[in-house]
């Protein structure tokens, strides 16, 4: 059986949602029986580049090594560390039995991998976590940035041996182009998080809005203004990845004063702090409008928080509500987005709290155990790699997407 090399320009471990994705993907590949290597950047809070290969939680990490000069580091980042990644693959003696899974849009790195494939015969699987439209890019040089991005997605990724999309939207986009396409959502590790006991004195909501460009932050925060003052005293709202400037754009001074007693804004939290916060929370609030970006994305915060028995209150958009969550069973759906829709969903959650919460919480955790735990997806990943390598009993010719 060949090896799998996963290349991603993320700060590993615990460096954000993409780093968590990389962790669970690596664990799933190991569970599938592959010798797995992560070629990535390092999070200095956990790992230092003091050896060519590092170990973290059973995963083997081959770190990128930033250059001494600032200018050289800039070009390294722009190229996706293409030279170092290629040198590492050569040192590993990569060959026809091996597979490279690559994340990112750095065109020099992707083209370098295609050149190496011609030389050494390994297979390449392009891993897509997002698919942005032009309006999702910053206004400055928007069209140019989007055209460069689209060039990679439409002209480089289809040249790979297969595409692994985080959503059916992405997988079907490439299947329509004739690519061999697979769908694997964000994964989780249930063994790492025993289901915590939660105090029921107040209903505690969390908005982890690190991806706030996708999320309806305004509607979610303002939805709590619809609650009468006596009810607000029984509720806590915790915001992560939100600044005071964000709130000033959303709330008037009088509205902010009204919510101040029940609302906590958290600065950047290290993993242990976030873990402790999740153990106390009851509900995740995730309101999103319908657009290409939200249809293509699969928010890691959904299985991540459900793993702690947190019940998601989510807009009905994307694969997570279509294939995994069940309204009133392990989650509560928001009909649309916006302030009024969020207010109705919040009231619905409070009507179920505390009596109805324990069963919802247990069902949320069961959903992760049955549908998101990385052990569950190991056979799918093995079949994907074997079929891509031409060793599988049944070939995926495109358009067939596995979802639960």
C-alpha positions as CSV (number, residue, x, y, z in Angstrom):
1,X,0.0,0.0,0.0
2,X,1.3,3.5,-0.9
3,X,1.8,6.5,1.3
4,X,-0.3,9.7,1.4
5,X,1.3,13.2,1.6
6,X,-1.1,16.0,2.5
7,X,0.2,19.4,1.6
8,X,-1.5,22.5,3.1
9,X,-0.4,26.0,3.9
10,X,-2.0,26.0,7.4
11,X,-0.5,26.6,10.8
12,X,-0.7,23.1,12.4
13,X,-1.9,22.2,14.9
14,X,-4.8,24.2,16.4
15,X,-4.2,27.1,14.0
16,X,-7.8,27.5,13.0
17,X,-10.5,25.6,11.1
18,X,-8.3,24.5,8.3
19,X,-5.7,23.1,10.7
20,X,-8.4,21.1,12.5
21,X,-9.5,19.8,9.1
22,X,-6.0,18.7,8.4
23,X,-5.7,16.9,11.7
24,X,-8.8,14.9,11.3
25,X,-8.1,14.1,7.6
26,X,-4.6,12.9,8.6
27,X,-6.1,10.7,11.4
28,X,-8.7,9.3,9.0
29,X,-6.0,8.4,6.5
30,X,-4.0,6.6,9.1
31,X,-7.1,4.8,10.3
32,X,-7.6,3.7,6.6
33,X,-4.2,2.1,6.8
34,X,-2.0,4.6,5.0
35,X,1.4,5.9,6.2
36,X,0.5,9.6,6.2
37,X,2.7,12.7,6.2
38,X,1.5,16.3,6.7
39,X,3.6,18.9,4.8
40,X,2.4,22.1,6.4
41,X,3.4,25.3,8.3
42,X,3.8,25.1,12.1
43,X,1.8,26.7,14.9
44,X,4.7,27.8,17.2
45,X,2.4,27.5,20.3
46,X,2.7,23.7,19.9
47,X,5.6,22.8,17.5
48,X,9.0,24.2,16.7
49,X,10.9,23.4,13.5
50,X,13.8,21.7,15.2
51,X,13.8,18.5,13.2
52,X,13.0,17.5,9.6
53,X,10.1,15.4,10.9
54,X,8.0,16.1,13.9
55,X,5.3,14.0,15.8
56,X,2.1,15.4,17.1
57,X,-0.7,13.2,18.5
58,X,0.5,10.3,16.3
59,X,0.7,12.4,13.1
60,X,4.0,12.9,11.3
61,X,4.6,16.5,10.3
62,X,7.2,17.7,7.7
63,X,7.3,21.5,8.4
64,X,8.0,24.3,5.9
65,X,11.1,26.3,6.9
66,X,10.8,30.0,6.4
67,X,13.8,31.8,5.0
68,X,15.9,34.2,7.0
69,X,15.1,37.3,4.9
70,X,11.7,39.0,4.8
71,X,11.7,39.2,1.0
72,X,12.5,35.5,0.7
73,X,9.7,34.6,3.1
74,X,7.3,36.6,1.1
75,X,8.1,34.7,-2.1
76,X,8.0,31.4,-0.2
77,X,4.5,32.2,0.9
78,X,3.4,33.4,-2.5
79,X,4.6,30.1,-4.1
80,X,3.2,27.9,-1.4
81,X,6.7,26.8,-0.5
82,X,6.8,25.0,-3.8
83,X,10.6,24.4,-3.8
84,X,10.6,23.0,-0.2
85,X,7.5,20.8,-0.9
86,X,9.1,19.4,-4.0
87,X,12.4,18.7,-2.2
88,X,10.6,17.0,0.6
89,X,8.7,14.7,-1.8
90,X,11.9,13.8,-3.5
91,X,13.6,13.0,-0.2
92,X,10.7,10.7,0.7
93,X,11.4,8.9,-2.6
94,X,7.8,9.4,-3.8
95,X,6.7,7.0,-6.5
96,X,3.8,5.4,-8.4
97,X,2.2,3.8,-5.3
98,X,1.9,7.2,-3.5
99,X,-0.8,9.9,-3.4
100,X,-0.5,13.6,-2.8
101,X,-3.6,15.4,-1.4
102,X,-3.2,19.2,-1.8
103,X,-5.1,22.1,-0.4
104,X,-4.8,25.7,-1.5
105,X,-4.6,28.0,-4.5
106,X,-0.9,28.8,-4.8
107,X,-0.4,28.2,-8.5
108,X,3.4,27.7,-8.5
109,X,3.0,24.9,-6.0
110,X,0.2,23.2,-7.9
111,X,2.1,23.4,-11.2
112,X,5.2,22.1,-9.5
113,X,3.2,19.0,-8.4
114,X,2.0,18.4,-11.9
115,X,5.6,18.5,-13.2
116,X,6.6,16.1,-10.4
117,X,3.8,13.8,-11.3
118,X,5.0,13.4,-14.8
119,X,8.4,12.5,-13.5
120,X,7.5,10.2,-10.6
121,X,4.1,8.9,-11.5
122,X,2.2,9.5,-8.2
123,X,-1.4,10.5,-8.1
124,X,-2.8,14.0,-7.1
125,X,-6.1,14.6,-5.3
126,X,-7.1,18.3,-5.1
127,X,-8.9,19.1,-1.9
128,X,-11.3,22.0,-2.0
129,X,-12.8,23.5,1.2
130,X,-14.3,26.7,-0.4
131,X,-15.6,28.0,-3.7
132,X,-15.9,31.8,-3.7
133,X,-17.7,34.1,-6.1
134,X,-16.3,37.5,-7.3
135,X,-18.3,39.4,-4.7
136,X,-16.6,37.5,-1.9
137,X,-13.3,39.2,-2.6
138,X,-12.2,42.5,-1.0
139,X,-13.0,45.5,-3.2
140,X,-9.3,46.4,-3.9
141,X,-8.3,44.7,-7.1
142,X,-11.3,42.5,-6.8
143,X,-11.6,41.4,-10.4
144,X,-7.9,40.6,-10.8
145,X,-7.9,38.6,-7.5
146,X,-11.0,36.7,-8.6
147,X,-9.7,35.9,-12.1
148,X,-6.4,34.5,-10.6
149,X,-8.4,32.4,-8.2
150,X,-10.8,31.2,-10.9
151,X,-7.9,30.3,-13.1
152,X,-6.5,27.9,-10.5
153,X,-9.9,26.4,-9.8
154,X,-11.0,26.0,-13.4
155,X,-7.7,25.3,-15.2
156,X,-5.4,23.7,-12.7
157,X,-7.5,21.6,-10.4
158,X,-9.3,19.7,-13.2
159,X,-5.8,18.4,-14.3
160,X,-5.5,16.5,-11.0
161,X,-6.4,12.8,-10.8
162,X,-9.4,13.4,-8.6
163,X,-11.1,16.2,-6.6
164,X,-12.2,15.8,-3.0
165,X,-14.8,18.5,-2.2
166,X,-16.0,19.4,1.3
167,X,-19.5,19.7,-0.1
168,X,-21.6,18.2,-2.8
169,X,-21.8,21.7,-4.4
170,X,-18.0,21.5,-5.0
171,X,-17.9,17.8,-5.9
172,X,-20.7,18.2,-8.5
173,X,-19.1,21.3,-10.0
174,X,-16.0,19.3,-10.9
175,X,-18.0,16.1,-11.8
176,X,-19.8,18.3,-14.4
177,X,-16.3,19.0,-15.9
178,X,-15.6,15.2,-16.2
179,X,-13.4,15.0,-13.1
180,X,-13.4,12.1,-10.8
181,X,-15.1,13.7,-7.7
182,X,-15.7,12.8,-4.1
183,X,-17.3,14.5,-1.2
184,X,-15.9,14.3,2.4
185,X,-17.2,16.7,5.0
186,X,-15.3,18.3,7.9
187,X,-14.6,15.5,10.4
188,X,-14.3,15.2,14.2
189,X,-12.7,13.1,16.9
190,X,-15.3,11.9,19.4
191,X,-12.7,10.0,21.5
192,X,-10.9,13.3,22.3
193,X,-14.1,14.9,23.8
194,X,-16.1,13.1,26.5
195,X,-19.6,14.5,26.6
196,X,-19.5,17.1,29.3
197,X,-22.1,17.8,32.0
198,X,-23.6,21.2,31.6
199,X,-25.1,23.5,34.2
200,X,-28.7,24.4,33.4
201,X,-29.1,27.7,35.4
202,X,-29.0,29.8,32.2
203,X,-29.3,29.1,28.5
204,X,-25.9,29.7,27.0
205,X,-25.5,30.6,23.3
206,X,-22.3,30.9,21.3
207,X,-21.6,32.6,18.1
208,X,-18.0,31.5,16.9
209,X,-18.0,34.1,14.1
210,X,-14.4,33.6,12.9
211,X,-16.0,33.1,9.4
212,X,-18.2,36.2,9.8
213,X,-17.9,37.0,6.2
214,X,-20.2,34.0,5.6
215,X,-22.3,34.4,8.7
216,X,-25.2,36.8,9.4
217,X,-23.6,38.3,12.5
218,X,-26.0,41.3,12.5
219,X,-29.1,39.1,12.5
220,X,-27.7,36.8,15.1
221,X,-26.8,39.5,17.6
222,X,-29.8,41.7,17.0
223,X,-32.1,38.6,17.3
224,X,-31.6,38.8,21.1
225,X,-33.0,42.3,21.2
226,X,-36.5,40.8,20.7
227,X,-36.3,39.1,24.1
228,X,-37.9,40.9,27.1
229,X,-35.6,42.1,29.8
230,X,-36.6,39.4,32.3
231,X,-35.8,36.7,29.7
232,X,-32.4,38.3,28.9
233,X,-31.4,37.8,32.5
234,X,-31.8,34.0,32.0
235,X,-29.5,34.0,28.9
236,X,-25.8,34.3,28.2
237,X,-24.4,35.1,24.7
238,X,-20.7,34.4,24.0
239,X,-19.1,35.8,20.8
240,X,-15.8,34.6,19.5
241,X,-13.9,36.2,16.6
242,X,-15.9,39.5,16.9
243,X,-14.5,42.9,17.8
244,X,-16.0,45.8,19.6
245,X,-15.9,47.7,16.3
246,X,-18.1,44.9,14.7
247,X,-20.7,45.4,17.5
248,X,-20.7,49.2,17.2
249,X,-21.7,48.8,13.6
250,X,-24.5,46.4,14.6
251,X,-25.9,47.9,17.8
252,X,-26.8,51.4,18.9
253,X,-25.3,52.6,22.2
254,X,-28.7,52.0,23.9
255,X,-29.0,48.5,22.4
256,X,-25.5,47.6,23.4
257,X,-26.2,48.7,26.9
258,X,-29.3,46.5,27.0
259,X,-27.3,43.4,26.0
260,X,-24.2,44.2,28.0
261,X,-25.1,42.2,31.0
262,X,-25.7,39.0,29.1
263,X,-23.1,39.3,26.3
264,X,-19.4,38.4,26.5
265,X,-16.9,39.1,23.7
266,X,-13.9,36.8,23.8
267,X,-10.6,37.7,22.4
268,X,-8.4,35.1,20.5
269,X,-8.6,32.0,22.7
270,X,-6.0,29.2,22.8
271,X,-7.4,25.7,22.4
272,X,-7.7,24.9,26.1
273,X,-9.7,28.1,26.7
274,X,-12.0,27.4,23.8
275,X,-12.4,23.8,25.0
276,X,-13.5,25.0,28.5
277,X,-16.0,27.5,26.9
278,X,-17.5,24.8,24.7
279,X,-18.1,22.6,27.7
280,X,-20.4,25.2,29.2
281,X,-22.4,26.1,26.1
282,X,-25.9,24.8,25.2
283,X,-26.6,26.3,21.7
284,X,-24.6,27.3,18.6
285,X,-26.2,30.1,16.6
286,X,-25.3,30.0,12.9
287,X,-27.3,32.2,10.6
288,X,-26.3,32.4,6.9
289,X,-27.9,33.6,3.7
290,X,-28.0,31.5,0.5
291,X,-25.2,32.2,-1.9
292,X,-22.4,30.3,-3.7
293,X,-20.0,30.6,-0.8
294,X,-22.4,29.3,1.8
295,X,-23.6,26.5,-0.4
296,X,-20.1,25.4,-1.2
297,X,-18.7,25.7,2.4
298,X,-19.2,23.2,5.3
299,X,-18.6,25.1,8.5
300,X,-16.3,23.2,10.9
301,X,-18.0,24.8,13.8
302,X,-21.0,22.5,13.3
303,X,-19.5,19.1,14.1
304,X,-16.9,20.7,16.3
305,X,-19.5,22.1,18.7
306,X,-22.0,19.2,18.4
307,X,-19.2,17.0,19.6
308,X,-19.6,18.8,23.0
309,X,-23.3,18.3,23.0
310,X,-24.0,21.8,21.8
311,X,-27.2,22.0,19.8
312,X,-26.8,24.0,16.5
313,X,-29.4,26.5,15.6
314,X,-28.6,26.9,11.9
315,X,-30.0,28.3,8.6
316,X,-31.1,25.7,6.2
317,X,-28.3,26.1,3.6
318,X,-25.6,23.7,2.6
319,X,-24.9,20.0,3.1
320,X,-25.0,20.1,6.9
321,X,-28.8,20.7,7.1
322,X,-29.5,18.7,3.9
323,X,-27.7,15.5,4.8
324,X,-26.7,15.5,8.5
325,X,-28.8,17.6,10.8
326,X,-32.5,16.9,11.6
327,X,-34.7,19.8,12.7
328,X,-36.2,19.3,16.2
329,X,-34.1,16.1,16.6
330,X,-30.5,17.1,16.9
331,X,-30.7,20.7,15.9
332,X,-33.1,23.6,15.3
333,X,-33.4,25.1,11.8
334,X,-33.6,28.9,11.1
335,X,-36.1,29.6,8.3
336,X,-33.8,31.9,6.3
337,X,-31.6,34.5,7.9
338,X,-31.9,38.0,9.3
339,X,-32.9,39.5,12.6
340,X,-36.5,38.3,12.7
341,X,-35.7,34.8,11.7
342,X,-33.0,34.6,14.3
343,X,-35.3,35.9,17.0
344,X,-37.9,33.3,16.2
345,X,-35.3,30.5,16.4
346,X,-33.9,31.8,19.7
347,X,-37.4,31.9,21.2
348,X,-37.9,28.3,20.0
349,X,-34.7,27.2,21.7
350,X,-35.6,28.9,24.9
351,X,-39.1,27.3,24.9
352,X,-37.3,23.9,24.9
353,X,-34.8,24.8,27.6
354,X,-34.1,23.2,30.0
355,X,-36.5,20.3,29.8
356,X,-36.1,19.4,26.2
357,X,-32.4,20.3,25.9
358,X,-30.8,17.0,27.3
359,X,-32.2,14.8,24.6
360,X,-31.4,17.3,21.8
361,X,-27.8,17.5,23.2
362,X,-27.4,13.7,23.3
363,X,-28.8,13.5,19.7
364,X,-26.3,16.1,18.5
365,X,-23.5,14.1,19.9
366,X,-24.8,10.9,18.4
367,X,-24.9,12.7,15.0
368,X,-21.2,13.4,15.3
369,X,-20.4,9.8,16.4
370,X,-22.3,8.3,13.5
371,X,-21.7,10.8,10.7
372,X,-18.6,12.9,11.3
373,X,-16.2,10.9,13.4
374,X,-13.0,10.3,11.4
375,X,-13.2,6.5,11.9
376,X,-16.5,6.5,10.1
377,X,-15.0,8.1,7.0
378,X,-11.8,6.0,6.9
379,X,-13.3,3.4,4.5
380,X,-14.5,6.1,2.1
381,X,-11.1,7.7,2.0
382,X,-9.5,4.4,1.4
383,X,-11.9,3.6,-1.5
384,X,-11.2,7.1,-2.9
385,X,-7.5,6.7,-2.9
386,X,-7.5,3.1,-4.3
387,X,-10.0,4.1,-7.1
388,X,-7.9,7.2,-7.9
389,X,-4.8,4.9,-8.1
390,X,-6.7,2.5,-10.4
391,X,-6.6,-0.2,-7.7
392,X,-10.2,-0.1,-6.6
393,X,-12.7,-2.7,-7.6
394,X,-15.1,0.0,-8.8
395,X,-14.2,3.3,-10.5
396,X,-15.9,6.6,-9.8
397,X,-16.5,8.1,-13.2
398,X,-17.7,11.5,-11.8
399,X,-21.0,12.7,-10.5
400,X,-21.5,10.1,-7.8
401,X,-21.2,11.8,-4.5
402,X,-21.4,9.9,-1.2
403,X,-23.4,11.7,1.5
404,X,-25.1,10.3,4.6
